[in-house]
Each structure stands twice: as structure tokens, then as C-alpha cells.
Amino acid sequence: LVILKDEVVAYYPGTGRRLRHTSTLVDFGIPNGDTSIARTTGLPPAIAARFILEGAIRAKGVLTPVLPEIVDPVLAELKNEGIALEESETEI
């Protein structure tokens, strides 16, 4: 079982708004198969490597994993594998 919860409170001075951004990921692994830790640490780089080989990711060099051209397709593929990241935003 892997549970990841990230919560960030942001203040936007231009508007005076305060927002709580929350990301939650839960994975139970596969009985008699891959563990949650294997899935959540192994699949993202494997998926990214496949996208690079297929030409879907064209960026070069050392890349941060926050670029939309990388994050969006990797998260979509993880969702196909049953690993979904749920995100929410609430005003506080």
C-alpha cells in the first residue's frame, strides 16, 4: 500500500486569495504480483522512457518532472494502470 498526500497553501498577493492545493494518490499493489512501491517508483520512469523512445517526449537534457509535456501523458498512462492522482483546490 502506498499513500501519497501533498498539500500546499498558497497566497496570491495580487488577488488576496488563499488556496489549498491537494494531491492524493493511493495504490494497493497487485495481489501475488507487483507491490505498490514497485508500481509507483518503477512505472513512471518506464513510461517516460517509452515515450522518449517513441518520440512523444522530444525535450533534451536533464528535465524536471513538472513539464506538462512529460507530466500529462505519464499521469494519463498511470491512470490506465490503475494509479490515479486526484487533485483538488479549495479557497481558504
Coordinates of C-alpha atoms in Angstrom, one line a residue:
L1 CA 0.0 0.0 0.0
V2 CA 1.3 3.4 -1.0
I3 CA -0.5 6.6 0.1
L4 CA 0.8 9.9 -1.1
K5 CA -0.8 13.2 0.0
D6 CA 0.6 16.6 -0.8
E7 CA -1.0 19.8 0.5
V8 CA 0.2 23.3 -0.3
V9 CA -1.3 26.5 0.8
A10 CA -0.7 29.4 -1.5
Y11 CA -1.3 33.1 -1.0
Y12 CA -1.8 35.2 -4.2
P13 CA -1.0 38.8 -3.2
G14 CA -2.4 40.3 -6.4
T15 CA -5.9 39.0 -5.6
G16 CA -5.6 38.4 -1.9
R17 CA -6.8 34.8 -2.4
R18 CA -5.5 31.9 -0.3
L19 CA -5.9 28.4 -1.9
R20 CA -5.2 24.9 -0.6
H21 CA -3.9 22.7 -3.4
T22 CA -4.2 19.0 -2.5
S23 CA -2.9 15.9 -4.5
T24 CA -3.7 12.4 -3.3
L25 CA -2.5 9.1 -4.7
V26 CA -3.4 5.7 -3.3
D27 CA -2.2 2.3 -4.7
F28 CA -2.8 -1.1 -3.3
G29 CA -0.5 -3.1 -5.5
I30 CA -1.4 -6.4 -7.2
P31 CA -2.1 -9.5 -5.1
N32 CA 0.6 -12.1 -5.9
G33 CA 2.1 -9.5 -8.3
D34 CA 3.8 -6.2 -8.2
T35 CA 4.0 -4.3 -4.9
S36 CA 2.7 -0.7 -4.6
I37 CA 6.2 0.6 -4.1
A38 CA 7.4 -1.2 -7.3
R39 CA 4.5 0.2 -9.3
T40 CA 4.7 3.8 -8.1
T41 CA 8.5 4.0 -8.4
G42 CA 9.1 1.9 -11.4
L43 CA 6.2 2.7 -13.8
P44 CA 6.7 6.5 -14.1
P45 CA 10.3 6.3 -15.4
A46 CA 9.5 3.3 -17.5
I47 CA 6.6 5.1 -19.1
A48 CA 8.7 8.2 -19.7
A49 CA 11.4 6.1 -21.3
R50 CA 8.9 4.5 -23.6
F51 CA 7.6 8.0 -24.6
I52 CA 11.1 9.2 -25.3
L53 CA 11.8 6.2 -27.5
E54 CA 8.5 6.7 -29.3
G55 CA 9.3 10.4 -29.9
A56 CA 6.4 11.6 -27.8
I57 CA 8.7 13.4 -25.5
R58 CA 11.2 15.5 -27.5
A59 CA 12.8 17.6 -24.8
K60 CA 16.5 17.0 -24.2
G61 CA 18.9 17.1 -21.3
V62 CA 18.1 16.9 -17.6
L63 CA 14.4 17.6 -17.2
T64 CA 12.3 18.4 -14.2
P65 CA 9.2 16.2 -13.9
V66 CA 6.9 19.2 -13.9
L67 CA 6.9 20.0 -17.6
P68 CA 3.3 19.5 -18.9
E69 CA 4.6 17.6 -22.0
I70 CA 6.0 15.0 -19.6
V71 CA 3.7 15.0 -16.6
D72 CA 0.3 15.0 -18.5
P73 CA 1.0 11.9 -20.7
V74 CA 2.7 10.0 -17.8
L75 CA -0.2 10.6 -15.4
A76 CA -2.7 9.5 -18.1
E77 CA -0.7 6.3 -18.6
L78 CA -0.5 5.7 -14.9
K79 CA -4.3 6.1 -14.7
N80 CA -4.6 3.3 -17.3
E81 CA -2.5 1.2 -15.0
G82 CA -4.9 1.9 -12.1
I83 CA -2.8 4.6 -10.4
A84 CA -4.7 7.8 -10.4
L85 CA -3.6 11.1 -8.9
E86 CA -6.6 13.1 -7.6
E87 CA -6.1 16.9 -7.3
S88 CA -8.3 19.5 -5.7
E89 CA -8.2 23.2 -4.9
T90 CA -10.2 24.9 -2.2
E91 CA -10.3 28.6 -1.2
I92 CA -9.5 29.2 2.5

